[in-house]
Amino acid sequence: MKKYNVGIIGATGMVGQRFATLLENHPWFNVKLLAASPRSKGKTYEEAAGSRWAMTTPMPESMKNMVLYDATADINEIASQVDFVFCAVDMKKDEIKALEEAYAKAECPVVSNNSAHRFTDDVPMVVPEINPDHIEIIKSQRERLGTKKGFIAVKSNCSIQSYVPALHPLRKFGIKNVLACTYQAISGAGKTFETWPEMVDNLIPYIGGEEEKSEQEPLKVWGTIENGKIVKAQTPNITTQCLRVPVSNGHTAAVFVTFENKPSKEEILQCWKEFAGVPQELELPHAPKQFLNYFEENDRPQAKLDRDMEGGMAVSIGRLREDTQYDYKFVCLSHNTLRGAAGGAVLLAELLAAKGYFD
């Protein structure tokens, strides 16, 4: 695989920092430049993010002295130096939409962690193991944008990364109804316990916009490409509640599911054990070897013990049992800033690179 020069747009935020650590020694992607808000322009990465560095690993030495660009004002200069960019900016949704389209129209592909374009009809929202075929919509998107190389591809919300992968291989049994309660880490809000002391010994039963995303995004992921648009799936019916809990990293979900053709517990466990997707077939650098991992112990998965499985890119499942109102219930866990955010975007970029979309 050839080496691609990449930029990180929104490099000073928590997800941008996670991109930096993931890409430090990436075999395919070389971080050529960093960009952030106008107030960071001209500063080194260490100056701009140093006191706000939230990762447990140190800032990559190769990036400390990189001088930051203005993510908005320097689009053409950035686009001329890189093959594509990762985007994780903290802006209003309409501003993000305009910014990402501006990069795409400057013939700079965008792999986005942001939610702004998740429901744009011709923008693929991809969990690489689940709907890799959706990247084929890029041809239609390029026609709309009038670009030859530029496009936007996004990863899904971090909350659905915990339970949708577990449901996906069970769709052959006809999933009818899903109830998912998510218990989401504070890093999902870009916070640490140091910056959000109110979350210590606390639980907040509301995360703005999260329940709508958690109910609607799986339907786009499971949708089909029709006439240059991604048409959402009509089923299953999904209802969610999303709570913020005092955990640093790791989103947990309690899932209840009803099927048209109820499988046995053994059939479900076999589906999870055997499931692999295109990233595993292609052996992409950030693809977990075993995507879905089931724990027999009653007290697993646990965020502190299991979130980092396979570099934080695997999904952990436990407590599968029959339910009195639904057919089955179980618990899932994924690392929200790795599988759910920057890591998922890097894996998406690896899929796009392997399929030639950056060439």
PDB file of C-alpha atoms in Angstrom, residues 47-148:
ATOM      1  CA  GLU A  47       1.608  25.383  22.393  1.00  0.00           C
ATOM      2  CA  ALA A  48      -1.977  25.119  21.203  1.00  0.00           C
ATOM      3  CA  ALA A  49      -2.978  21.850  22.853  1.00  0.00           C
ATOM      4  CA  GLY A  50      -0.311  21.282  25.488  1.00  0.00           C
ATOM      5  CA  SER A  51      -2.221  22.230  28.633  1.00  0.00           C
ATOM      6  CA  ARG A  52      -5.405  20.642  27.251  1.00  0.00           C
ATOM      7  CA  TRP A  53      -3.782  17.371  26.188  1.00  0.00           C
ATOM      8  CA  ALA A  54      -6.283  14.753  27.405  1.00  0.00           C
ATOM      9  CA  MET A  55      -4.718  11.508  26.180  1.00  0.00           C
ATOM     10  CA  THR A  56      -3.011   9.083  28.552  1.00  0.00           C
ATOM     11  CA  THR A  57      -0.214   8.708  25.991  1.00  0.00           C
ATOM     12  CA  PRO A  58       2.087  11.677  25.327  1.00  0.00           C
ATOM     13  CA  MET A  59       1.746  13.985  22.338  1.00  0.00           C
ATOM     14  CA  PRO A  60       3.601  12.458  19.358  1.00  0.00           C
ATOM     15  CA  GLU A  61       7.101  13.932  19.143  1.00  0.00           C
ATOM     16  CA  SER A  62       6.796  14.200  15.366  1.00  0.00           C
ATOM     17  CA  MET A  63       3.831  16.573  15.741  1.00  0.00           C
ATOM     18  CA  LYS A  64       4.820  18.751  18.711  1.00  0.00           C
ATOM     19  CA  ASN A  65       6.500  21.400  16.592  1.00  0.00           C
ATOM     20  CA  MET A  66       4.043  21.352  13.695  1.00  0.00           C
ATOM     21  CA  VAL A  67       2.661  24.862  13.175  1.00  0.00           C
ATOM     22  CA  LEU A  68      -1.122  24.853  13.010  1.00  0.00           C
ATOM     23  CA  TYR A  69      -3.152  26.061  10.044  1.00  0.00           C
ATOM     24  CA  ASP A  70      -6.510  27.811  10.233  1.00  0.00           C
ATOM     25  CA  ALA A  71      -9.043  25.068   9.402  1.00  0.00           C
ATOM     26  CA  THR A  72     -11.402  27.534   7.737  1.00  0.00           C
ATOM     27  CA  ALA A  73      -9.166  30.181   6.129  1.00  0.00           C
ATOM     28  CA  ASP A  74      -6.439  27.870   4.803  1.00  0.00           C
ATOM     29  CA  ILE A  75      -8.524  25.248   2.973  1.00  0.00           C
ATOM     30  CA  ASN A  76      -6.838  25.607  -0.418  1.00  0.00           C
ATOM     31  CA  GLU A  77      -3.340  25.577   1.081  1.00  0.00           C
ATOM     32  CA  ILE A  78      -4.193  22.498   3.156  1.00  0.00           C
ATOM     33  CA  ALA A  79      -5.815  20.714   0.213  1.00  0.00           C
ATOM     34  CA  SER A  80      -2.720  21.255  -1.931  1.00  0.00           C
ATOM     35  CA  GLN A  81      -0.492  19.405   0.551  1.00  0.00           C
ATOM     36  CA  VAL A  82      -2.482  16.309   1.511  1.00  0.00           C
ATOM     37  CA  ASP A  83      -4.274  13.363  -0.088  1.00  0.00           C
ATOM     38  CA  PHE A  84      -7.199  13.632   2.357  1.00  0.00           C
ATOM     39  CA  VAL A  85      -8.104  14.983   5.795  1.00  0.00           C
ATOM     40  CA  PHE A  86      -9.657  13.669   8.976  1.00  0.00           C
ATOM     41  CA  CYS A  87     -12.174  16.151  10.371  1.00  0.00           C
ATOM     42  CA  ALA A  88     -13.150  16.515  14.038  1.00  0.00           C
ATOM     43  CA  VAL A  89     -14.013  20.182  14.464  1.00  0.00           C
ATOM     44  CA  ASP A  90     -16.129  21.748  17.194  1.00  0.00           C
ATOM     45  CA  MET A  91     -18.442  24.097  15.298  1.00  0.00           C
ATOM     46  CA  LYS A  92     -22.145  24.598  14.627  1.00  0.00           C
ATOM     47  CA  LYS A  93     -23.660  21.904  12.408  1.00  0.00           C
ATOM     48  CA  ASP A  94     -24.335  24.175   9.420  1.00  0.00           C
ATOM     49  CA  GLU A  95     -20.783  25.542   9.656  1.00  0.00           C
ATOM     50  CA  ILE A  96     -19.371  22.004   9.675  1.00  0.00           C
ATOM     51  CA  LYS A  97     -21.470  21.076   6.642  1.00  0.00           C
ATOM     52  CA  ALA A  98     -20.156  24.075   4.723  1.00  0.00           C
ATOM     53  CA  LEU A  99     -16.559  23.468   5.837  1.00  0.00           C
ATOM     54  CA  GLU A 100     -16.514  19.804   4.832  1.00  0.00           C
ATOM     55  CA  GLU A 101     -18.096  20.555   1.454  1.00  0.00           C
ATOM     56  CA  ALA A 102     -15.504  23.280   0.896  1.00  0.00           C
ATOM     57  CA  TYR A 103     -12.691  20.753   1.431  1.00  0.00           C
ATOM     58  CA  ALA A 104     -14.393  18.243  -0.863  1.00  0.00           C
ATOM     59  CA  LYS A 105     -14.844  20.890  -3.573  1.00  0.00           C
ATOM     60  CA  ALA A 106     -11.150  21.754  -3.200  1.00  0.00           C
ATOM     61  CA  GLU A 107     -10.594  18.114  -4.298  1.00  0.00           C
ATOM     62  CA  CYS A 108      -9.600  17.072  -0.771  1.00  0.00           C
ATOM     63  CA  PRO A 109     -11.520  14.006   0.465  1.00  0.00           C
ATOM     64  CA  VAL A 110     -12.872  14.286   4.015  1.00  0.00           C
ATOM     65  CA  VAL A 111     -13.195  11.411   6.499  1.00  0.00           C
ATOM     66  CA  SER A 112     -15.345  12.952   9.183  1.00  0.00           C
ATOM     67  CA  ASN A 113     -15.998  12.226  12.824  1.00  0.00           C
ATOM     68  CA  ASN A 114     -18.702  14.923  12.881  1.00  0.00           C
ATOM     69  CA  SER A 115     -22.459  14.366  12.751  1.00  0.00           C
ATOM     70  CA  ALA A 116     -23.295  17.202  10.329  1.00  0.00           C
ATOM     71  CA  HIS A 117     -23.400  15.097   7.147  1.00  0.00           C
ATOM     72  CA  ARG A 118     -24.615  11.802   8.605  1.00  0.00           C
ATOM     73  CA  PHE A 119     -28.044  12.209   7.036  1.00  0.00           C
ATOM     74  CA  THR A 120     -26.966  13.783   3.753  1.00  0.00           C
ATOM     75  CA  ASP A 121     -28.463  11.370   1.196  1.00  0.00           C
ATOM     76  CA  ASP A 122     -25.292  10.729  -0.785  1.00  0.00           C
ATOM     77  CA  VAL A 123     -22.760  10.795   2.074  1.00  0.00           C
ATOM     78  CA  PRO A 124     -21.882   7.272   3.233  1.00  0.00           C
ATOM     79  CA  MET A 125     -22.075   6.720   7.008  1.00  0.00           C
ATOM     80  CA  VAL A 126     -19.990   3.610   7.438  1.00  0.00           C
ATOM     81  CA  VAL A 127     -19.240   1.028  10.090  1.00  0.00           C
ATOM     82  CA  PRO A 128     -16.672  -0.825   7.958  1.00  0.00           C
ATOM     83  CA  GLU A 129     -17.629  -4.327   9.097  1.00  0.00           C
ATOM     84  CA  ILE A 130     -21.336  -3.679   8.513  1.00  0.00           C
ATOM     85  CA  ASN A 131     -21.953  -1.551   5.406  1.00  0.00           C
ATOM     86  CA  PRO A 132     -18.690  -1.183   3.451  1.00  0.00           C
ATOM     87  CA  ASP A 133     -20.673  -1.247   0.185  1.00  0.00           C
ATOM     88  CA  HIS A 134     -22.102   2.210   1.009  1.00  0.00           C
ATOM     89  CA  ILE A 135     -18.834   3.827  -0.109  1.00  0.00           C
ATOM     90  CA  GLU A 136     -20.051   3.164  -3.667  1.00  0.00           C
ATOM     91  CA  ILE A 137     -22.383   6.190  -3.239  1.00  0.00           C
ATOM     92  CA  ILE A 138     -19.277   8.402  -3.481  1.00  0.00           C
ATOM     93  CA  LYS A 139     -19.575   8.306  -7.291  1.00  0.00           C
ATOM     94  CA  SER A 140     -23.010   9.975  -7.072  1.00  0.00           C
ATOM     95  CA  GLN A 141     -21.790  12.452  -4.458  1.00  0.00           C
ATOM     96  CA  ARG A 142     -18.892  13.501  -6.682  1.00  0.00           C
ATOM     97  CA  GLU A 143     -21.329  14.127  -9.527  1.00  0.00           C
ATOM     98  CA  ARG A 144     -23.409  16.384  -7.257  1.00  0.00           C
ATOM     99  CA  LEU A 145     -20.378  18.273  -5.961  1.00  0.00           C
ATOM    100  CA  GLY A 146     -18.734  18.515  -9.375  1.00  0.00           C
ATOM    101  CA  THR A 147     -15.514  16.931  -8.118  1.00  0.00           C
ATOM    102  CA  LYS A 148     -13.137  14.344  -9.511  1.00  0.00           C
TER     103      LYS A 148
END
